[in-house]
């Protein structure tokens, strides 16, 4: 896809357009707090990058879907 198509796709889904050639992997403090709050709750929570790479999860998510800490970054990609 072209850069214009890529940018359009991000805008259509309401996501911030990352700089060309880079997708941020940083977890924002608010996303970290959300996952922390659900640490012991019966809710499976995961945070993915704009390209579908899993970067943060709570224990229940790992119990349901398998522990991603033993997977490579490529294996964590759900797209």
PDB file of N, CA and C in Angstrom:
ATOM      1  N   UNK A   1       0.843  -1.170   0.000  1.00  0.00           N
ATOM      2  CA  UNK A   1       0.000   0.000   0.000  1.00  0.00           C
ATOM      3  C   UNK A   1       0.890   1.236   0.000  1.00  0.00           C
ATOM      4  N   UNK A   2       0.378   2.288  -0.569  1.00  0.00           N
ATOM      5  CA  UNK A   2       1.158   3.527  -0.621  1.00  0.00           C
ATOM      6  C   UNK A   2       1.123   4.222   0.738  1.00  0.00           C
ATOM      7  N   UNK A   3       1.993   5.213   0.902  1.00  0.00           N
ATOM      8  CA  UNK A   3       1.995   5.963   2.164  1.00  0.00           C
ATOM      9  C   UNK A   3       0.667   6.677   2.390  1.00  0.00           C
ATOM     10  N   UNK A   4       0.081   7.217   1.321  1.00  0.00           N
ATOM     11  CA  UNK A   4      -1.212   7.893   1.459  1.00  0.00           C
ATOM     12  C   UNK A   4      -2.303   6.917   1.883  1.00  0.00           C
ATOM     13  N   UNK A   5      -2.295   5.715   1.308  1.00  0.00           N
ATOM     14  CA  UNK A   5      -3.283   4.694   1.686  1.00  0.00           C
ATOM     15  C   UNK A   5      -3.082   4.274   3.138  1.00  0.00           C
ATOM     16  N   UNK A   6      -1.829   4.099   3.534  1.00  0.00           N
ATOM     17  CA  UNK A   6      -1.510   3.722   4.914  1.00  0.00           C
ATOM     18  C   UNK A   6      -2.014   4.777   5.890  1.00  0.00           C
ATOM     19  N   UNK A   7      -1.708   6.049   5.607  1.00  0.00           N
ATOM     20  CA  UNK A   7      -2.150   7.132   6.478  1.00  0.00           C
ATOM     21  C   UNK A   7      -3.678   7.187   6.558  1.00  0.00           C
ATOM     22  N   UNK A   8      -4.321   6.987   5.415  1.00  0.00           N
ATOM     23  CA  UNK A   8      -5.781   6.995   5.379  1.00  0.00           C
ATOM     24  C   UNK A   8      -6.350   5.872   6.252  1.00  0.00           C
ATOM     25  N   UNK A   9      -5.751   4.703   6.179  1.00  0.00           N
ATOM     26  CA  UNK A   9      -6.210   3.571   6.976  1.00  0.00           C
ATOM     27  C   UNK A   9      -6.149   3.877   8.474  1.00  0.00           C
ATOM     28  N   UNK A  10      -5.060   4.481   8.912  1.00  0.00           N
ATOM     29  CA  UNK A  10      -4.949   4.846  10.322  1.00  0.00           C
ATOM     30  C   UNK A  10      -6.025   5.858  10.711  1.00  0.00           C
ATOM     31  N   UNK A  11      -6.260   6.831   9.836  1.00  0.00           N
ATOM     32  CA  UNK A  11      -7.269   7.851  10.145  1.00  0.00           C
ATOM     33  C   UNK A  11      -8.676   7.260  10.180  1.00  0.00           C
ATOM     34  N   UNK A  12      -8.973   6.340   9.284  1.00  0.00           N
ATOM     35  CA  UNK A  12     -10.300   5.724   9.226  1.00  0.00           C
ATOM     36  C   UNK A  12     -10.631   4.999  10.526  1.00  0.00           C
ATOM     37  N   UNK A  13      -9.652   4.319  11.108  1.00  0.00           N
ATOM     38  CA  UNK A  13      -9.915   3.585  12.349  1.00  0.00           C
ATOM     39  C   UNK A  13      -9.740   4.465  13.590  1.00  0.00           C
ATOM     40  N   UNK A  14      -9.432   5.751  13.383  1.00  0.00           N
ATOM     41  CA  UNK A  14      -9.315   6.666  14.508  1.00  0.00           C
ATOM     42  C   UNK A  14      -8.003   6.585  15.246  1.00  0.00           C
ATOM     43  N   UNK A  15      -6.978   6.030  14.601  1.00  0.00           N
ATOM     44  CA  UNK A  15      -5.656   5.908  15.231  1.00  0.00           C
ATOM     45  C   UNK A  15      -4.741   7.020  14.737  1.00  0.00           C
ATOM     46  N   UNK A  16      -3.787   7.393  15.577  1.00  0.00           N
ATOM     47  CA  UNK A  16      -2.797   8.386  15.187  1.00  0.00           C
ATOM     48  C   UNK A  16      -1.899   7.802  14.103  1.00  0.00           C
ATOM     49  N   UNK A  17      -1.573   8.597  13.120  1.00  0.00           N
ATOM     50  CA  UNK A  17      -0.706   8.152  12.034  1.00  0.00           C
ATOM     51  C   UNK A  17       0.738   8.145  12.539  1.00  0.00           C
ATOM     52  N   UNK A  18       1.372   6.964  12.607  1.00  0.00           N
ATOM     53  CA  UNK A  18       2.768   6.915  13.060  1.00  0.00           C
ATOM     54  C   UNK A  18       3.698   7.458  11.988  1.00  0.00           C
ATOM     55  N   UNK A  19       4.873   7.898  12.367  1.00  0.00           N
ATOM     56  CA  UNK A  19       5.832   8.358  11.369  1.00  0.00           C
ATOM     57  C   UNK A  19       6.131   7.242  10.370  1.00  0.00           C
ATOM     58  N   UNK A  20       6.399   7.626   9.146  1.00  0.00           N
ATOM     59  CA  UNK A  20       6.693   6.646   8.103  1.00  0.00           C
ATOM     60  C   UNK A  20       7.847   5.744   8.534  1.00  0.00           C
ATOM     61  N   UNK A  21       7.671   4.448   8.337  1.00  0.00           N
ATOM     62  CA  UNK A  21       8.721   3.491   8.655  1.00  0.00           C
ATOM     63  C   UNK A  21       8.835   3.135  10.119  1.00  0.00           C
ATOM     64  N   UNK A  22       7.930   3.666  10.957  1.00  0.00           N
ATOM     65  CA  UNK A  22       8.038   3.389  12.391  1.00  0.00           C
ATOM     66  C   UNK A  22       6.654   3.262  13.017  1.00  0.00           C
ATOM     67  N   UNK A  23       6.474   2.241  13.809  1.00  0.00           N
ATOM     68  CA  UNK A  23       5.250   2.082  14.584  1.00  0.00           C
ATOM     69  C   UNK A  23       5.656   2.106  16.050  1.00  0.00           C
ATOM     70  N   UNK A  24       5.123   3.049  16.817  1.00  0.00           N
ATOM     71  CA  UNK A  24       5.508   3.154  18.230  1.00  0.00           C
ATOM     72  C   UNK A  24       5.171   1.881  19.003  1.00  0.00           C
ATOM     73  N   UNK A  25       6.075   1.477  19.871  1.00  0.00           N
ATOM     74  CA  UNK A  25       5.869   0.303  20.727  1.00  0.00           C
ATOM     75  C   UNK A  25       5.735   0.703  22.189  1.00  0.00           C
ATOM     76  N   UNK A  26       5.866   1.983  22.503  1.00  0.00           N
ATOM     77  CA  UNK A  26       5.802   2.427  23.885  1.00  0.00           C
ATOM     78  C   UNK A  26       4.364   2.301  24.392  1.00  0.00           C
ATOM     79  N   UNK A  27       4.237   1.878  25.622  1.00  0.00           N
ATOM     80  CA  UNK A  27       2.933   1.816  26.279  1.00  0.00           C
ATOM     81  C   UNK A  27       2.765   3.104  27.058  1.00  0.00           C
ATOM     82  N   UNK A  28       1.664   3.790  26.812  1.00  0.00           N
ATOM     83  CA  UNK A  28       1.435   5.051  27.513  1.00  0.00           C
ATOM     84  C   UNK A  28       1.180   4.782  28.996  1.00  0.00           C
ATOM     85  N   UNK A  29       1.445   5.751  29.841  1.00  0.00           N
ATOM     86  CA  UNK A  29       1.180   5.565  31.272  1.00  0.00           C
ATOM     87  C   UNK A  29      -0.289   5.214  31.557  1.00  0.00           C
ATOM     88  N   UNK A  30      -1.208   5.803  30.809  1.00  0.00           N
ATOM     89  CA  UNK A  30      -2.620   5.494  31.059  1.00  0.00           C
ATOM     90  C   UNK A  30      -2.956   4.055  30.675  1.00  0.00           C
ATOM     91  N   UNK A  31      -2.384   3.538  29.601  1.00  0.00           N
ATOM     92  CA  UNK A  31      -2.609   2.137  29.223  1.00  0.00           C
ATOM     93  C   UNK A  31      -1.989   1.205  30.259  1.00  0.00           C
ATOM     94  N   UNK A  32      -0.809   1.563  30.760  1.00  0.00           N
ATOM     95  CA  UNK A  32      -0.159   0.758  31.793  1.00  0.00           C
ATOM     96  C   UNK A  32      -1.013   0.708  33.060  1.00  0.00           C
ATOM     97  N   UNK A  33      -1.571   1.859  33.451  1.00  0.00           N
ATOM     98  CA  UNK A  33      -2.431   1.902  34.643  1.00  0.00           C
ATOM     99  C   UNK A  33      -3.671   1.026  34.453  1.00  0.00           C
ATOM    100  N   UNK A  34      -4.242   1.062  33.249  1.00  0.00           N
ATOM    101  CA  UNK A  34      -5.432   0.260  32.984  1.00  0.00           C
ATOM    102  C   UNK A  34      -5.124  -1.231  33.143  1.00  0.00           C
ATOM    103  N   UNK A  35      -4.030  -1.684  32.561  1.00  0.00           N
ATOM    104  CA  UNK A  35      -3.649  -3.093  32.679  1.00  0.00           C
ATOM    105  C   UNK A  35      -3.348  -3.433  34.136  1.00  0.00           C
ATOM    106  N   UNK A  36      -2.673  -2.553  34.836  1.00  0.00           N
ATOM    107  CA  UNK A  36      -2.367  -2.782  36.254  1.00  0.00           C
ATOM    108  C   UNK A  36      -3.640  -2.914  37.091  1.00  0.00           C
ATOM    109  N   UNK A  37      -4.640  -2.115  36.803  1.00  0.00           N
ATOM    110  CA  UNK A  37      -5.892  -2.165  37.568  1.00  0.00           C
ATOM    111  C   UNK A  37      -6.639  -3.473  37.352  1.00  0.00           C
ATOM    112  N   UNK A  38      -6.463  -4.082  36.196  1.00  0.00           N
ATOM    113  CA  UNK A  38      -7.133  -5.342  35.898  1.00  0.00           C
ATOM    114  C   UNK A  38      -6.253  -6.555  36.185  1.00  0.00           C
ATOM    115  N   UNK A  39      -5.178  -6.357  36.916  1.00  0.00           N
ATOM    116  CA  UNK A  39      -4.240  -7.446  37.191  1.00  0.00           C
ATOM    117  C   UNK A  39      -4.910  -8.642  37.870  1.00  0.00           C
ATOM    118  N   UNK A  40      -5.744  -8.390  38.854  1.00  0.00           N
ATOM    119  CA  UNK A  40      -6.392  -9.471  39.595  1.00  0.00           C
ATOM    120  C   UNK A  40      -7.892  -9.573  39.314  1.00  0.00           C
ATOM    121  N   UNK A  41      -8.367  -8.829  38.343  1.00  0.00           N
ATOM    122  CA  UNK A  41      -9.792  -8.861  37.997  1.00  0.00           C
ATOM    123  C   UNK A  41     -10.051  -9.978  36.986  1.00  0.00           C
ATOM    124  N   UNK A  42     -11.282 -10.460  36.926  1.00  0.00           N
ATOM    125  CA  UNK A  42     -11.603 -11.515  35.958  1.00  0.00           C
ATOM    126  C   UNK A  42     -11.818 -10.953  34.550  1.00  0.00           C
ATOM    127  N   UNK A  43     -10.834 -10.189  34.090  1.00  0.00           N
ATOM    128  CA  UNK A  43     -10.899  -9.558  32.775  1.00  0.00           C
ATOM    129  C   UNK A  43      -9.564  -9.780  32.079  1.00  0.00           C
ATOM    130  N   UNK A  44      -9.621 -10.288  30.849  1.00  0.00           N
ATOM    131  CA  UNK A  44      -8.402 -10.464  30.058  1.00  0.00           C
ATOM    132  C   UNK A  44      -8.128  -9.165  29.315  1.00  0.00           C
ATOM    133  N   UNK A  45      -6.966  -8.572  29.546  1.00  0.00           N
ATOM    134  CA  UNK A  45      -6.615  -7.284  28.958  1.00  0.00           C
ATOM    135  C   UNK A  45      -5.287  -7.407  28.231  1.00  0.00           C
ATOM    136  N   UNK A  46      -5.232  -6.831  27.030  1.00  0.00           N
ATOM    137  CA  UNK A  46      -3.985  -6.802  26.272  1.00  0.00           C
ATOM    138  C   UNK A  46      -3.890  -5.473  25.528  1.00  0.00           C
ATOM    139  N   UNK A  47      -2.674  -5.030  25.295  1.00  0.00           N
ATOM    140  CA  UNK A  47      -2.415  -3.803  24.550  1.00  0.00           C
ATOM    141  C   UNK A  47      -1.597  -4.193  23.325  1.00  0.00           C
ATOM    142  N   UNK A  48      -2.042  -3.715  22.161  1.00  0.00           N
ATOM    143  CA  UNK A  48      -1.358  -3.993  20.893  1.00  0.00           C
ATOM    144  C   UNK A  48      -0.912  -2.689  20.254  1.00  0.00           C
ATOM    145  N   UNK A  49       0.132  -2.772  19.442  1.00  0.00           N
ATOM    146  CA  UNK A  49       0.557  -1.608  18.667  1.00  0.00           C
ATOM    147  C   UNK A  49      -0.419  -1.416  17.507  1.00  0.00           C
ATOM    148  N   UNK A  50      -0.217  -0.372  16.754  1.00  0.00           N
ATOM    149  CA  UNK A  50      -1.066  -0.079  15.603  1.00  0.00           C
ATOM    150  C   UNK A  50      -0.983  -1.161  14.528  1.00  0.00           C
ATOM    151  N   UNK A  51       0.061  -1.974  14.550  1.00  0.00           N
ATOM    152  CA  UNK A  51       0.175  -3.052  13.559  1.00  0.00           C
ATOM    153  C   UNK A  51      -0.169  -4.415  14.158  1.00  0.00           C
ATOM    154  N   UNK A  52      -0.746  -4.417  15.335  1.00  0.00           N
ATOM    155  CA  UNK A  52      -1.220  -5.653  15.930  1.00  0.00           C
ATOM    156  C   UNK A  52      -0.219  -6.434  16.754  1.00  0.00           C
ATOM    157  N   UNK A  53       0.902  -5.833  17.080  1.00  0.00           N
ATOM    158  CA  UNK A  53       1.906  -6.519  17.893  1.00  0.00           C
ATOM    159  C   UNK A  53       1.543  -6.391  19.374  1.00  0.00           C
ATOM    160  N   UNK A  54       1.463  -7.507  20.057  1.00  0.00           N
ATOM    161  CA  UNK A  54       1.144  -7.528  21.479  1.00  0.00           C
ATOM    162  C   UNK A  54       2.328  -6.992  22.268  1.00  0.00           C
ATOM    163  N   UNK A  55       2.091  -5.961  23.098  1.00  0.00           N
ATOM    164  CA  UNK A  55       3.186  -5.371  23.869  1.00  0.00           C
ATOM    165  C   UNK A  55       2.965  -5.416  25.383  1.00  0.00           C
ATOM    166  N   UNK A  56       1.721  -5.668  25.822  1.00  0.00           N
ATOM    167  CA  UNK A  56       1.436  -5.695  27.255  1.00  0.00           C
ATOM    168  C   UNK A  56       0.177  -6.522  27.484  1.00  0.00           C
ATOM    169  N   UNK A  57       0.148  -7.293  28.589  1.00  0.00           N
ATOM    170  CA  UNK A  57      -1.004  -8.147  28.886  1.00  0.00           C
ATOM    171  C   UNK A  57      -1.074  -8.393  30.377  1.00  0.00           C
ATOM    172  N   UNK A  58      -2.254  -8.802  30.829  1.00  0.00           N
ATOM    173  CA  UNK A  58      -2.390  -9.150  32.237  1.00  0.00           C
ATOM    174  C   UNK A  58      -2.362 -10.675  32.389  1.00  0.00           C
ATOM    175  N   UNK A  59      -2.271 -11.186  33.623  1.00  0.00           N
ATOM    176  CA  UNK A  59      -2.144 -12.633  33.836  1.00  0.00           C
ATOM    177  C   UNK A  59      -3.295 -13.460  33.255  1.00  0.00           C
ATOM    178  N   UNK A  60      -4.526 -12.953  33.331  1.00  0.00           N
ATOM    179  CA  UNK A  60      -5.638 -13.727  32.789  1.00  0.00           C
ATOM    180  C   UNK A  60      -5.537 -13.853  31.272  1.00  0.00           C
ATOM    181  N   UNK A  61      -5.099 -12.793  30.611  1.00  0.00           N
ATOM    182  CA  UNK A  61      -4.909 -12.868  29.161  1.00  0.00           C
ATOM    183  C   UNK A  61      -3.899 -13.965  28.839  1.00  0.00           C
ATOM    184  N   UNK A  62      -2.798 -14.006  29.575  1.00  0.00           N
ATOM    185  CA  UNK A  62      -1.771 -15.030  29.347  1.00  0.00           C
ATOM    186  C   UNK A  62      -2.321 -16.427  29.621  1.00  0.00           C
ATOM    187  N   UNK A  63      -3.172 -16.564  30.642  1.00  0.00           N
ATOM    188  CA  UNK A  63      -3.750 -17.870  30.962  1.00  0.00           C
ATOM    189  C   UNK A  63      -4.700 -18.343  29.866  1.00  0.00           C
ATOM    190  N   UNK A  64      -5.441 -17.423  29.278  1.00  0.00           N
ATOM    191  CA  UNK A  64      -6.397 -17.790  28.236  1.00  0.00           C
ATOM    192  C   UNK A  64      -5.757 -18.039  26.876  1.00  0.00           C
ATOM    193  N   UNK A  65      -4.776 -17.225  26.527  1.00  0.00           N
ATOM    194  CA  UNK A  65      -4.210 -17.269  25.179  1.00  0.00           C
ATOM    195  C   UNK A  65      -2.786 -17.814  25.108  1.00  0.00           C
ATOM    196  N   UNK A  66      -2.219 -18.155  26.247  1.00  0.00           N
ATOM    197  CA  UNK A  66      -0.834 -18.614  26.287  1.00  0.00           C
ATOM    198  C   UNK A  66       0.087 -17.468  26.652  1.00  0.00           C
ATOM    199  N   UNK A  67       1.138 -17.797  27.374  1.00  0.00           N
ATOM    200  CA  UNK A  67       2.063 -16.759  27.849  1.00  0.00           C
ATOM    201  C   UNK A  67       2.904 -16.226  26.698  1.00  0.00           C
ATOM    202  N   UNK A  68       2.691 -14.967  26.295  1.00  0.00           N
ATOM    203  CA  UNK A  68       3.437 -14.407  25.173  1.00  0.00           C
ATOM    204  C   UNK A  68       4.892 -14.092  25.488  1.00  0.00           C
ATOM    205  N   UNK A  69       5.280 -14.143  26.764  1.00  0.00           N
ATOM    206  CA  UNK A  69       6.669 -13.812  27.096  1.00  0.00           C
ATOM    207  C   UNK A  69       7.653 -14.817  26.504  1.00  0.00           C
ATOM    208  N   UNK A  70       7.157 -15.989  26.124  1.00  0.00           N
ATOM    209  CA  UNK A  70       8.040 -16.984  25.516  1.00  0.00           C
ATOM    210  C   UNK A  70       8.008 -16.918  23.991  1.00  0.00           C
ATOM    211  N   UNK A  71       7.262 -15.969  23.428  1.00  0.00           N
ATOM    212  CA  UNK A  71       7.153 -15.834  21.974  1.00  0.00           C
ATOM    213  C   UNK A  71       8.042 -14.706  21.463  1.00  0.00           C
ATOM    214  N   UNK A  72       8.386 -14.787  20.192  1.00  0.00           N
ATOM    215  CA  UNK A  72       9.126 -13.702  19.554  1.00  0.00           C
ATOM    216  C   UNK A  72       8.157 -12.577  19.227  1.00  0.00           C
ATOM    217  N   UNK A  73       8.681 -11.404  18.895  1.00  0.00           N
ATOM    218  CA  UNK A  73       7.831 -10.282  18.506  1.00  0.00           C
ATOM    219  C   UNK A  73       6.972 -10.652  17.306  1.00  0.00           C
ATOM    220  N   UNK A  74       7.508 -11.378  16.354  1.00  0.00           N
ATOM    221  CA  UNK A  74       6.761 -11.779  15.176  1.00  0.00           C
ATOM    222  C   UNK A  74       5.601 -12.716  15.550  1.00  0.00           C
ATOM    223  N   UNK A  75       5.857 -13.629  16.471  1.00  0.00           N
ATOM    224  CA  UNK A  75       4.811 -14.562  16.903  1.00  0.00           C
ATOM    225  C   UNK A  75       3.693 -13.850  17.673  1.00  0.00           C
ATOM    226  N   UNK A  76       4.017 -12.734  18.291  1.00  0.00           N
ATOM    227  CA  UNK A  76       3.012 -11.960  19.039  1.00  0.00           C
ATOM    228  C   UNK A  76       2.134 -11.129  18.124  1.00  0.00           C
ATOM    229  N   UNK A  77       2.509 -10.970  16.873  1.00  0.00           N
ATOM    230  CA  UNK A  77       1.760 -10.146  15.942  1.00  0.00           C
ATOM    231  C   UNK A  77       0.487 -10.875  15.542  1.00  0.00           C
ATOM    232  N   UNK A  78      -0.657 -10.226  15.747  1.00  0.00           N
ATOM    233  CA  UNK A  78      -1.942 -10.873  15.477  1.00  0.00           C
ATOM    234  C   UNK A  78      -2.523 -10.505  14.122  1.00  0.00           C
ATOM    235  N   UNK A  79      -1.827  -9.736  13.342  1.00  0.00           N
ATOM    236  CA  UNK A  79      -2.373  -9.359  12.035  1.00  0.00           C
ATOM    237  C   UNK A  79      -1.944 -10.329  10.966  1.00  0.00           C
TER     238      UNK A  79
END
